């Protein structure tokens, strides 16, 4: 935070023309703090390298932002500047000077200082590499009191324009946020929310961000940060998880208070006071497993905070078990149970605690599985042939080409072929010198031609799809008029059907297969595919599919040792 | 025949009606206006069938559609729920509803769209780059709200692709008519360029609370968007996912939904008493079996289902001339207009053959008239009556079979509910590979016998429970069917009630049970008499007619090879001179009468792994020499000149173009037959060889090698004839 304060004071006092802030963890958070700190002190505009994807957008955004001009629909979305200001750097500079002049005349007593905060400048470099150097020299080019601040996850060395065209920035490195900073930030958020008038006015009952709860919140945040800090130290992420969990965490206390208010209807207003240390401990014990669960599901955004909070409200039964039904009315029954629990804890501390932990773990797992239960396995949602195609594609992706004949070749000289893999493995067993071969599994799927996919598919269908031949036999198929004398010929016929190609195309459009050659190449023989990322190239998924189809997948993987 | 030769006729209107070339023009015994009648009947029958299916789908989709709509409506208020106020989010997220719609059925999306306002559609083709994508979004919303007005950009205003234009527009809306949400529907989300979409989402997220955008994403990959393996999570980085508040909805799809549709359409009893609304024709087991097989193996999307059913309908009406009756004989017998239409049609002298067939098939009142042709007028009303009778009989037959199926199904479910095995695994629900088809003879007979056995074994209380179910079911039956069952069961029910009070009920009960089982057995047997026993069944029933699967799902390679080997199977009739020639034999045509490409292909199959192009050319040359001799021998007789060119269309990738050109060459050759004809012939042969070679190359039969330019590699081996 120190270095950020430094930037703020610099910008207030005598800014260098160009500051580069490198924040590898949470640039968004840094910018927010910076903007809040500089609010109403100097005139600044925040732009980002993604939104301003053309020079025109960049110029318009900067000028409209600095002049605090909002284009209105009624006058045709006119920009601030009367002149054309967005067709080149020159006109932009002219307009910027004019803007500064007009600002200075508007309030003559003090010189207006301008600042430009640019987020994700690395994207500007990708899209408009020519603009970066002039942007850094903006103060020099316009000769006005202006400072450009770039905030990036990337280092300046990586986006610096070549040949020293840009001036050297004033470097600022933001350190990795510590727990203290995160907690401080979260408490600030809490304060902001508790002063939120809208919320306070809506109901007389206390809300989760009631000022009385601040100490409890601090405690909660400490625990949460302990759980999450190992995995993420972006304050925004932890804030996100806290936002999802805190209302559920504090709900028992609020409910209890509501109950008290209802019970004491006629009497004086019941004071809402913060929960005692004991209750706090109980709350913590009850909700701790759900914290790591929240991290697991919310950090990768498997679900969103609102839905997660809704799905993870503790039900009364589990709350009661942990003695968290806190209303006075039910308190008496609870105490007994609490006693028995305490006795149990005393009598055999280790066992019961460990079993409790297991229970908690189980509960957490149940929660997570129930949340994801509408996940469709591939085997249920794909037609049979598409499943075969995926398995074939996986085999083609991880096996070397030369292994195909050995794995799938069947014929008169089967014996001879069968022997060779064994030999090879023996040779493999010897420690080899030279470069270490990386197993295919770690290299990702390799591309394969369509023909190879069809051939492997044919082999799989021939040996493992008894279903198809049965159906075909029972049906009076016109293709039965064709005489399949050679073994495998029917499979060959089946595998080259239009439906197969259609299925491959369909899988490609689902991105379960990826076509690596360009689409406008008509030459069918050289079309290359590979397994899509994610499920279709994970061994476990494909193994599941293969089991469902009766394909002995482990036997068909060449470098099986590497598959683990 | 797996390949249809569609002659190339330039850019004509005919392409609009692809059914035309399929129609066999003349069926035996056809009515004079038979094709039209059958076409009309087909259209009516098919529209009934497809309407029925659409209605069913609509019912199935309904809950999901309303879920999506509800989520969209709550998108900007859901966060401020009474129970869970979530105020402390670090930044606003874009509400995103990811719809996993594996069948990618447009019908589903359209029913969502119809319930919402202000939707901008975004297609992958709009998003080649960020500028066009943003422009499409801005213009999309502007266009939806005011189709007439567009935003005109100049150098002094914002750019058209600036989202601030949208913001300005939104802020300028009147507060009372201001749309509460702007929905952006992304079709075929997998096809979008992830790089563009990432930036697009980022830009949208910068304006989110001010501009109430909602993203509706239509995914077609099967995984639910809440699984870590879903397309969204695999493809997009965390930075993008953080901007979205993803809620996922999974549309019902796959084999289950198909099974439900098929059962409800073709198997379940019609709810209507007078059977009027049901489908015009009944699909036979062959079609249904093919349907289930195709659905499990290849494609279980709704469009595939529809196209199979449509093909089955088409085939039914195209191949059987009697099907014209479907449109002529109506369910409600003998309103005057129907009768007169039928009357006039049959009275037409040109339909005598048709009438004859009908008379023979119906064999009605033979005694009245020994010669139907002579006194047709008198027999006509009788014929019409008989037709109606046959129709009604067929309807009740098919109803009976459905009833039998549903009785068996009911019994099975009853048993399963009580923890028994039921009638066997093939009755299990949820397994669409065995969608039971009513008239499957062997299995049905077995099941009925087994039902008898099981019924005998029921315990008293179970029997009572079953009877309750059964009687309730039969009570709900339409009139004509209720009577006999009621009769049978009312007594049983009554007797059984008494039975409980008697002490020595065991023996009596056994008897009763025996009787019931026997009755059930007989009843089911009567119900399941094969549908083919009714007169004229083939008018309304596709029976065990094979589904033309090869037209829907042909084997490409086999078809191409077959086409090359035996072009005459596909296009021979075009050239009667060849077909009638003496060289025609059972095995096919001698090689020299084939098109060039086929000649080459025959030689190709005889060669080794690599083919020397020069040898190939030589062999081709030899064949062409024979061809020339034949042609020369024929010219004096017939003046037939251009046959090689005509026939070249024979392969399915017919080249329409060069025939004129070749003709010119041939004409040239004819003009100066004496001078350098030999040299000319050589060039001609070479040209034909090269062309055929390139055609094979284009079809992928040849691979070139760098090392030996005079050789080519074969790519196809061991072709079975």
PDB file of N, CA and C in Angstrom, chain A residues 48 54 56-57 76-77 79 82 86 123 127 237 239-240 243 299 301 304 306-307 310 372 374-376 381 383-385 465 471 475-476 493 496-499 509-511 533 535, chain B residues 78 81 86 88 93 153-158 161-162 190-191 199 202 220 222-224 226-227 233-234 238 242 245-247 290 293 296-298 300 546 550 553-556 558:
ATOM      1  N   UNK A  48      -9.187   1.490 -20.558  1.00  0.00           N
ATOM      2  CA  UNK A  48      -8.500   0.203 -20.574  1.00  0.00           C
ATOM      3  C   UNK A  48      -8.246  -0.252 -21.996  1.00  0.00           C
ATOM      4  N   UNK A  54      -9.810   0.629 -30.946  1.00  0.00           N
ATOM      5  CA  UNK A  54      -9.337   1.339 -32.134  1.00  0.00           C
ATOM      6  C   UNK A  54      -8.836   2.702 -31.665  1.00  0.00           C
ATOM      7  N   UNK A  56      -9.642   5.550 -32.658  1.00  0.00           N
ATOM      8  CA  UNK A  56     -10.755   6.489 -32.544  1.00  0.00           C
ATOM      9  C   UNK A  56     -11.442   6.351 -31.183  1.00  0.00           C
ATOM     10  N   UNK A  57     -11.674   5.088 -30.772  1.00  0.00           N
ATOM     11  CA  UNK A  57     -12.288   4.868 -29.469  1.00  0.00           C
ATOM     12  C   UNK A  57     -11.412   5.408 -28.362  1.00  0.00           C
ATOM     13  N   UNK A  76     -27.344  13.248 -31.149  1.00  0.00           N
ATOM     14  CA  UNK A  76     -26.616  12.362 -32.050  1.00  0.00           C
ATOM     15  C   UNK A  76     -25.294  11.886 -31.514  1.00  0.00           C
ATOM     16  N   UNK A  77     -25.183  11.767 -30.217  1.00  0.00           N
ATOM     17  CA  UNK A  77     -23.963  11.245 -29.584  1.00  0.00           C
ATOM     18  C   UNK A  77     -22.742  12.068 -29.959  1.00  0.00           C
ATOM     19  N   UNK A  79     -19.411  14.194 -29.675  1.00  0.00           N
ATOM     20  CA  UNK A  79     -18.278  14.189 -28.761  1.00  0.00           C
ATOM     21  C   UNK A  79     -18.098  15.569 -28.138  1.00  0.00           C
ATOM     22  N   UNK A  82     -15.639  20.123 -30.643  1.00  0.00           N
ATOM     23  CA  UNK A  82     -16.373  20.582 -31.804  1.00  0.00           C
ATOM     24  C   UNK A  82     -15.636  20.213 -33.081  1.00  0.00           C
ATOM     25  N   UNK A  86     -10.676  12.827 -33.704  1.00  0.00           N
ATOM     26  CA  UNK A  86     -10.353  11.420 -33.506  1.00  0.00           C
ATOM     27  C   UNK A  86      -9.820  10.728 -34.745  1.00  0.00           C
ATOM     28  N   UNK A 123      -2.616  -4.674 -24.047  1.00  0.00           N
ATOM     29  CA  UNK A 123      -3.537  -4.881 -25.158  1.00  0.00           C
ATOM     30  C   UNK A 123      -3.419  -3.751 -26.169  1.00  0.00           C
ATOM     31  N   UNK A 127      -2.800  -4.080 -30.289  1.00  0.00           N
ATOM     32  CA  UNK A 127      -3.712  -3.557 -31.306  1.00  0.00           C
ATOM     33  C   UNK A 127      -3.126  -2.355 -32.012  1.00  0.00           C
ATOM     34  N   UNK A 237     -11.145 -11.538  -5.046  1.00  0.00           N
ATOM     35  CA  UNK A 237     -11.627 -12.920  -4.994  1.00  0.00           C
ATOM     36  C   UNK A 237     -12.109 -13.268  -3.603  1.00  0.00           C
ATOM     37  N   UNK A 239     -13.050 -11.233  -1.375  1.00  0.00           N
ATOM     38  CA  UNK A 239     -14.264 -10.460  -1.129  1.00  0.00           C
ATOM     39  C   UNK A 239     -15.476 -11.161  -1.732  1.00  0.00           C
ATOM     40  N   UNK A 240     -15.272 -11.733  -2.907  1.00  0.00           N
ATOM     41  CA  UNK A 240     -16.368 -12.436  -3.590  1.00  0.00           C
ATOM     42  C   UNK A 240     -16.866 -13.598  -2.747  1.00  0.00           C
ATOM     43  N   UNK A 243     -18.590 -12.406   0.307  1.00  0.00           N
ATOM     44  CA  UNK A 243     -19.931 -11.917   0.018  1.00  0.00           C
ATOM     45  C   UNK A 243     -20.919 -13.062  -0.074  1.00  0.00           C
ATOM     46  N   UNK A 299     -14.176 -20.061  -6.587  1.00  0.00           N
ATOM     47  CA  UNK A 299     -12.958 -19.519  -7.201  1.00  0.00           C
ATOM     48  C   UNK A 299     -12.876 -19.877  -8.675  1.00  0.00           C
ATOM     49  N   UNK A 301     -15.382 -20.415 -10.416  1.00  0.00           N
ATOM     50  CA  UNK A 301     -16.681 -19.979 -10.926  1.00  0.00           C
ATOM     51  C   UNK A 301     -17.498 -21.134 -11.486  1.00  0.00           C
ATOM     52  N   UNK A 304     -22.162 -19.270  -9.270  1.00  0.00           N
ATOM     53  CA  UNK A 304     -21.957 -17.871  -8.915  1.00  0.00           C
ATOM     54  C   UNK A 304     -22.355 -17.632  -7.479  1.00  0.00           C
ATOM     55  N   UNK A 306     -24.435 -15.710  -5.886  1.00  0.00           N
ATOM     56  CA  UNK A 306     -25.835 -15.654  -5.478  1.00  0.00           C
ATOM     57  C   UNK A 306     -26.395 -17.062  -5.348  1.00  0.00           C
ATOM     58  N   UNK A 307     -26.172 -17.858  -6.400  1.00  0.00           N
ATOM     59  CA  UNK A 307     -26.723 -19.204  -6.379  1.00  0.00           C
ATOM     60  C   UNK A 307     -26.082 -20.046  -5.292  1.00  0.00           C
ATOM     61  N   UNK A 310     -27.532 -19.195  -2.001  1.00  0.00           N
ATOM     62  CA  UNK A 310     -28.889 -19.695  -1.886  1.00  0.00           C
ATOM     63  C   UNK A 310     -28.875 -21.198  -1.632  1.00  0.00           C
ATOM     64  N   UNK A 372     -23.610 -30.104  -8.280  1.00  0.00           N
ATOM     65  CA  UNK A 372     -23.187 -30.394  -9.651  1.00  0.00           C
ATOM     66  C   UNK A 372     -23.965 -31.570 -10.220  1.00  0.00           C
ATOM     67  N   UNK A 374     -26.524 -31.888 -11.906  1.00  0.00           N
ATOM     68  CA  UNK A 374     -27.092 -31.859 -13.247  1.00  0.00           C
ATOM     69  C   UNK A 374     -26.025 -31.937 -14.342  1.00  0.00           C
ATOM     70  N   UNK A 375     -24.834 -32.294 -13.929  1.00  0.00           N
ATOM     71  CA  UNK A 375     -23.794 -32.515 -14.916  1.00  0.00           C
ATOM     72  C   UNK A 375     -24.129 -33.770 -15.707  1.00  0.00           C
ATOM     73  N   UNK A 376     -24.141 -33.633 -16.999  1.00  0.00           N
ATOM     74  CA  UNK A 376     -24.454 -34.799 -17.810  1.00  0.00           C
ATOM     75  C   UNK A 376     -23.170 -35.520 -18.153  1.00  0.00           C
ATOM     76  N   UNK A 381     -25.257 -38.459 -23.028  1.00  0.00           N
ATOM     77  CA  UNK A 381     -25.768 -37.423 -23.903  1.00  0.00           C
ATOM     78  C   UNK A 381     -25.295 -37.560 -25.343  1.00  0.00           C
ATOM     79  N   UNK A 383     -24.789 -40.000 -28.810  1.00  0.00           N
ATOM     80  CA  UNK A 383     -25.153 -41.269 -29.434  1.00  0.00           C
ATOM     81  C   UNK A 383     -23.964 -42.228 -29.394  1.00  0.00           C
ATOM     82  N   UNK A 384     -24.289 -43.489 -29.549  1.00  0.00           N
ATOM     83  CA  UNK A 384     -23.293 -44.534 -29.391  1.00  0.00           C
ATOM     84  C   UNK A 384     -22.101 -44.355 -30.326  1.00  0.00           C
ATOM     85  N   UNK A 385     -22.399 -44.039 -31.543  1.00  0.00           N
ATOM     86  CA  UNK A 385     -21.300 -43.939 -32.497  1.00  0.00           C
ATOM     87  C   UNK A 385     -20.391 -42.753 -32.169  1.00  0.00           C
ATOM     88  N   UNK A 465     -18.471 -53.767 -31.005  1.00  0.00           N
ATOM     89  CA  UNK A 465     -19.847 -53.338 -31.152  1.00  0.00           C
ATOM     90  C   UNK A 465     -20.695 -54.479 -31.694  1.00  0.00           C
ATOM     91  N   UNK A 471     -28.375 -55.763 -34.756  1.00  0.00           N
ATOM     92  CA  UNK A 471     -29.475 -54.968 -35.275  1.00  0.00           C
ATOM     93  C   UNK A 471     -29.538 -55.097 -36.785  1.00  0.00           C
ATOM     94  N   UNK A 475     -32.640 -56.796 -39.031  1.00  0.00           N
ATOM     95  CA  UNK A 475     -33.372 -55.918 -39.922  1.00  0.00           C
ATOM     96  C   UNK A 475     -33.184 -56.397 -41.355  1.00  0.00           C
ATOM     97  N   UNK A 476     -34.222 -56.274 -42.095  1.00  0.00           N
ATOM     98  CA  UNK A 476     -34.098 -56.645 -43.488  1.00  0.00           C
ATOM     99  C   UNK A 476     -33.507 -55.459 -44.227  1.00  0.00           C
ATOM    100  N   UNK A 493     -18.104 -51.004 -44.316  1.00  0.00           N
ATOM    101  CA  UNK A 493     -19.262 -50.389 -44.945  1.00  0.00           C
ATOM    102  C   UNK A 493     -19.971 -49.466 -43.967  1.00  0.00           C
ATOM    103  N   UNK A 496     -18.055 -46.115 -43.055  1.00  0.00           N
ATOM    104  CA  UNK A 496     -17.936 -45.036 -44.034  1.00  0.00           C
ATOM    105  C   UNK A 496     -19.298 -44.462 -44.393  1.00  0.00           C
ATOM    106  N   UNK A 497     -20.268 -44.681 -43.545  1.00  0.00           N
ATOM    107  CA  UNK A 497     -21.581 -44.110 -43.818  1.00  0.00           C
ATOM    108  C   UNK A 497     -21.557 -42.592 -43.657  1.00  0.00           C
ATOM    109  N   UNK A 498     -22.537 -41.953 -44.270  1.00  0.00           N
ATOM    110  CA  UNK A 498     -22.644 -40.503 -44.141  1.00  0.00           C
ATOM    111  C   UNK A 498     -22.803 -40.115 -42.672  1.00  0.00           C
ATOM    112  N   UNK A 499     -23.550 -40.952 -41.948  1.00  0.00           N
ATOM    113  CA  UNK A 499     -23.807 -40.652 -40.543  1.00  0.00           C
ATOM    114  C   UNK A 499     -22.537 -40.515 -39.735  1.00  0.00           C
ATOM    115  N   UNK A 509     -18.161 -29.454 -34.263  1.00  0.00           N
ATOM    116  CA  UNK A 509     -18.855 -28.201 -33.960  1.00  0.00           C
ATOM    117  C   UNK A 509     -19.084 -28.056 -32.469  1.00  0.00           C
ATOM    118  N   UNK A 510     -19.073 -29.163 -31.741  1.00  0.00           N
ATOM    119  CA  UNK A 510     -19.169 -29.074 -30.287  1.00  0.00           C
ATOM    120  C   UNK A 510     -17.813 -28.827 -29.657  1.00  0.00           C
ATOM    121  N   UNK A 511     -16.788 -28.791 -30.472  1.00  0.00           N
ATOM    122  CA  UNK A 511     -15.413 -28.625 -29.992  1.00  0.00           C
ATOM    123  C   UNK A 511     -14.953 -29.793 -29.142  1.00  0.00           C
ATOM    124  N   UNK A 533      -9.964 -29.795 -26.023  1.00  0.00           N
ATOM    125  CA  UNK A 533      -9.421 -29.690 -24.679  1.00  0.00           C
ATOM    126  C   UNK A 533     -10.507 -30.040 -23.675  1.00  0.00           C
ATOM    127  N   UNK A 535     -12.724 -32.420 -21.400  1.00  0.00           N
ATOM    128  CA  UNK A 535     -13.196 -33.791 -21.240  1.00  0.00           C
ATOM    129  C   UNK A 535     -12.685 -34.765 -22.298  1.00  0.00           C
TER     130      UNK A 535
ATOM    131  N   UNK B  78     -32.496 -10.485  -8.591  1.00  0.00           N
ATOM    132  CA  UNK B  78     -32.224 -11.693  -7.824  1.00  0.00           C
ATOM    133  C   UNK B  78     -31.174 -11.497  -6.751  1.00  0.00           C
ATOM    134  N   UNK B  81     -32.233 -10.279  -2.910  1.00  0.00           N
ATOM    135  CA  UNK B  81     -33.241 -11.160  -2.365  1.00  0.00           C
ATOM    136  C   UNK B  81     -33.492 -10.778  -0.919  1.00  0.00           C
ATOM    137  N   UNK B  86     -26.934  -9.775  -0.980  1.00  0.00           N
ATOM    138  CA  UNK B  86     -25.523  -9.916  -1.345  1.00  0.00           C
ATOM    139  C   UNK B  86     -25.065  -8.572  -1.852  1.00  0.00           C
ATOM    140  N   UNK B  88     -21.942  -7.144  -1.106  1.00  0.00           N
ATOM    141  CA  UNK B  88     -20.518  -6.863  -1.033  1.00  0.00           C
ATOM    142  C   UNK B  88     -19.723  -7.464  -2.188  1.00  0.00           C
ATOM    143  N   UNK B  93     -21.439  -8.126 -11.982  1.00  0.00           N
ATOM    144  CA  UNK B  93     -21.255  -9.197 -12.960  1.00  0.00           C
ATOM    145  C   UNK B  93     -22.363  -9.102 -14.000  1.00  0.00           C
ATOM    146  N   UNK B 153     -23.125   7.773 -37.827  1.00  0.00           N
ATOM    147  CA  UNK B 153     -21.909   8.243 -37.185  1.00  0.00           C
ATOM    148  C   UNK B 153     -21.176   9.192 -38.107  1.00  0.00           C
ATOM    149  N   UNK B 154     -20.609  10.213 -37.521  1.00  0.00           N
ATOM    150  CA  UNK B 154     -19.723  11.077 -38.306  1.00  0.00           C
ATOM    151  C   UNK B 154     -18.439  11.234 -37.509  1.00  0.00           C
ATOM    152  N   UNK B 155     -17.537  12.036 -38.046  1.00  0.00           N
ATOM    153  CA  UNK B 155     -16.245  12.177 -37.380  1.00  0.00           C
ATOM    154  C   UNK B 155     -16.386  12.879 -36.029  1.00  0.00           C
ATOM    155  N   UNK B 156     -17.486  13.616 -35.862  1.00  0.00           N
ATOM    156  CA  UNK B 156     -17.609  14.364 -34.620  1.00  0.00           C
ATOM    157  C   UNK B 156     -18.442  13.640 -33.576  1.00  0.00           C
ATOM    158  N   UNK B 157     -18.904  12.471 -33.914  1.00  0.00           N
ATOM    159  CA  UNK B 157     -19.704  11.724 -32.944  1.00  0.00           C
ATOM    160  C   UNK B 157     -18.970  10.445 -32.563  1.00  0.00           C
ATOM    161  N   UNK B 158     -19.621   9.715 -31.704  1.00  0.00           N
ATOM    162  CA  UNK B 158     -19.028   8.427 -31.312  1.00  0.00           C
ATOM    163  C   UNK B 158     -19.047   7.479 -32.499  1.00  0.00           C
ATOM    164  N   UNK B 161     -19.363   1.494 -33.430  1.00  0.00           N
ATOM    165  CA  UNK B 161     -19.097   0.284 -32.660  1.00  0.00           C
ATOM    166  C   UNK B 161     -18.782   0.604 -31.196  1.00  0.00           C
ATOM    167  N   UNK B 162     -19.067   1.851 -30.795  1.00  0.00           N
ATOM    168  CA  UNK B 162     -18.772   2.237 -29.422  1.00  0.00           C
ATOM    169  C   UNK B 162     -19.965   1.903 -28.546  1.00  0.00           C
ATOM    170  N   UNK B 190     -20.349 -22.230 -29.353  1.00  0.00           N
ATOM    171  CA  UNK B 190     -19.076 -22.915 -29.605  1.00  0.00           C
ATOM    172  C   UNK B 190     -18.374 -22.394 -30.852  1.00  0.00           C
ATOM    173  N   UNK B 191     -19.135 -21.820 -31.765  1.00  0.00           N
ATOM    174  CA  UNK B 191     -18.522 -21.390 -33.017  1.00  0.00           C
ATOM    175  C   UNK B 191     -17.882 -20.010 -32.915  1.00  0.00           C
ATOM    176  N   UNK B 199     -13.059 -10.328 -25.183  1.00  0.00           N
ATOM    177  CA  UNK B 199     -12.995  -8.872 -25.166  1.00  0.00           C
ATOM    178  C   UNK B 199     -14.389  -8.266 -25.132  1.00  0.00           C
ATOM    179  N   UNK B 202     -15.740  -8.422 -21.753  1.00  0.00           N
ATOM    180  CA  UNK B 202     -15.070  -7.461 -20.892  1.00  0.00           C
ATOM    181  C   UNK B 202     -15.668  -6.072 -21.078  1.00  0.00           C
ATOM    182  N   UNK B 220     -24.258 -25.961 -27.424  1.00  0.00           N
ATOM    183  CA  UNK B 220     -24.776 -27.246 -27.873  1.00  0.00           C
ATOM    184  C   UNK B 220     -23.942 -28.406 -27.358  1.00  0.00           C
ATOM    185  N   UNK B 222     -22.747 -31.146 -24.782  1.00  0.00           N
ATOM    186  CA  UNK B 222     -23.644 -31.836 -23.863  1.00  0.00           C
ATOM    187  C   UNK B 222     -23.393 -31.569 -22.394  1.00  0.00           C
ATOM    188  N   UNK B 223     -22.173 -31.176 -22.024  1.00  0.00           N
ATOM    189  CA  UNK B 223     -21.944 -31.042 -20.585  1.00  0.00           C
ATOM    190  C   UNK B 223     -22.666 -29.827 -20.035  1.00  0.00           C
ATOM    191  N   UNK B 224     -23.124 -29.986 -18.842  1.00  0.00           N
ATOM    192  CA  UNK B 224     -23.803 -28.878 -18.202  1.00  0.00           C
ATOM    193  C   UNK B 224     -22.803 -27.768 -17.915  1.00  0.00           C
ATOM    194  N   UNK B 226     -22.323 -26.059 -15.523  1.00  0.00           N
ATOM    195  CA  UNK B 226     -21.805 -25.937 -14.165  1.00  0.00           C
ATOM    196  C   UNK B 226     -20.752 -26.991 -13.866  1.00  0.00           C
ATOM    197  N   UNK B 227     -20.395 -27.796 -14.843  1.00  0.00           N
ATOM    198  CA  UNK B 227     -19.335 -28.762 -14.574  1.00  0.00           C
ATOM    199  C   UNK B 227     -18.002 -28.170 -14.991  1.00  0.00           C
ATOM    200  N   UNK B 233     -15.986 -23.430 -19.223  1.00  0.00           N
ATOM    201  CA  UNK B 233     -14.878 -23.438 -18.283  1.00  0.00           C
ATOM    202  C   UNK B 233     -13.577 -23.897 -18.921  1.00  0.00           C
ATOM    203  N   UNK B 234     -13.704 -24.726 -19.932  1.00  0.00           N
ATOM    204  CA  UNK B 234     -12.481 -25.216 -20.562  1.00  0.00           C
ATOM    205  C   UNK B 234     -11.896 -24.160 -21.481  1.00  0.00           C
ATOM    206  N   UNK B 238     -10.170 -17.671 -16.488  1.00  0.00           N
ATOM    207  CA  UNK B 238     -10.832 -17.265 -15.261  1.00  0.00           C
ATOM    208  C   UNK B 238     -11.187 -15.780 -15.310  1.00  0.00           C
ATOM    209  N   UNK B 242     -14.916 -14.549 -14.445  1.00  0.00           N
ATOM    210  CA  UNK B 242     -15.182 -13.704 -13.289  1.00  0.00           C
ATOM    211  C   UNK B 242     -16.155 -12.590 -13.611  1.00  0.00           C
ATOM    212  N   UNK B 245     -22.034 -13.802 -14.268  1.00  0.00           N
ATOM    213  CA  UNK B 245     -22.727 -14.550 -13.231  1.00  0.00           C
ATOM    214  C   UNK B 245     -23.492 -15.657 -13.949  1.00  0.00           C
ATOM    215  N   UNK B 246     -22.861 -16.804 -14.045  1.00  0.00           N
ATOM    216  CA  UNK B 246     -23.396 -17.840 -14.915  1.00  0.00           C
ATOM    217  C   UNK B 246     -24.443 -18.666 -14.180  1.00  0.00           C
ATOM    218  N   UNK B 247     -25.584 -18.769 -14.783  1.00  0.00           N
ATOM    219  CA  UNK B 247     -26.589 -19.700 -14.297  1.00  0.00           C
ATOM    220  C   UNK B 247     -26.839 -20.667 -15.432  1.00  0.00           C
ATOM    221  N   UNK B 290     -35.919 -48.943 -37.024  1.00  0.00           N
ATOM    222  CA  UNK B 290     -34.845 -48.170 -37.627  1.00  0.00           C
ATOM    223  C   UNK B 290     -34.677 -46.848 -36.894  1.00  0.00           C
ATOM    224  N   UNK B 293     -32.826 -47.345 -33.714  1.00  0.00           N
ATOM    225  CA  UNK B 293     -31.425 -47.673 -33.945  1.00  0.00           C
ATOM    226  C   UNK B 293     -30.654 -46.428 -34.382  1.00  0.00           C
ATOM    227  N   UNK B 296     -30.074 -44.136 -31.391  1.00  0.00           N
ATOM    228  CA  UNK B 296     -29.055 -44.509 -30.414  1.00  0.00           C
ATOM    229  C   UNK B 296     -27.675 -44.487 -31.029  1.00  0.00           C
ATOM    230  N   UNK B 297     -27.595 -44.805 -32.301  1.00  0.00           N
ATOM    231  CA  UNK B 297     -26.257 -44.924 -32.871  1.00  0.00           C
ATOM    232  C   UNK B 297     -25.723 -43.610 -33.421  1.00  0.00           C
ATOM    233  N   UNK B 298     -26.567 -42.913 -34.150  1.00  0.00           N
ATOM    234  CA  UNK B 298     -26.009 -41.781 -34.884  1.00  0.00           C
ATOM    235  C   UNK B 298     -26.401 -40.434 -34.308  1.00  0.00           C
ATOM    236  N   UNK B 300     -29.531 -38.360 -32.040  1.00  0.00           N
ATOM    237  CA  UNK B 300     -30.842 -38.368 -31.409  1.00  0.00           C
ATOM    238  C   UNK B 300     -31.442 -36.977 -31.335  1.00  0.00           C
ATOM    239  N   UNK B 546     -39.485 -52.116 -45.429  1.00  0.00           N
ATOM    240  CA  UNK B 546     -38.159 -51.688 -45.000  1.00  0.00           C
ATOM    241  C   UNK B 546     -38.029 -50.188 -45.138  1.00  0.00           C
ATOM    242  N   UNK B 550     -30.811 -46.456 -46.706  1.00  0.00           N
ATOM    243  CA  UNK B 550     -29.625 -46.130 -47.497  1.00  0.00           C
ATOM    244  C   UNK B 550     -29.724 -44.752 -48.132  1.00  0.00           C
ATOM    245  N   UNK B 553     -28.729 -42.517 -44.987  1.00  0.00           N
ATOM    246  CA  UNK B 553     -27.415 -42.688 -44.385  1.00  0.00           C
ATOM    247  C   UNK B 553     -26.599 -43.675 -45.207  1.00  0.00           C
ATOM    248  N   UNK B 554     -26.260 -43.285 -46.416  1.00  0.00           N
ATOM    249  CA  UNK B 554     -25.531 -44.228 -47.253  1.00  0.00           C
ATOM    250  C   UNK B 554     -24.071 -44.335 -46.839  1.00  0.00           C
ATOM    251  N   UNK B 555     -23.449 -45.382 -47.279  1.00  0.00           N
ATOM    252  CA  UNK B 555     -22.023 -45.520 -47.058  1.00  0.00           C
ATOM    253  C   UNK B 555     -21.313 -44.903 -48.246  1.00  0.00           C
ATOM    254  N   UNK B 556     -20.609 -43.832 -47.982  1.00  0.00           N
ATOM    255  CA  UNK B 556     -20.110 -43.032 -49.092  1.00  0.00           C
ATOM    256  C   UNK B 556     -19.140 -43.809 -49.957  1.00  0.00           C
ATOM    257  N   UNK B 558     -18.502 -46.995 -50.284  1.00  0.00           N
ATOM    258  CA  UNK B 558     -19.063 -48.121 -51.022  1.00  0.00           C
ATOM    259  C   UNK B 558     -19.886 -47.615 -52.195  1.00  0.00           C
TER     260      UNK B 558
END
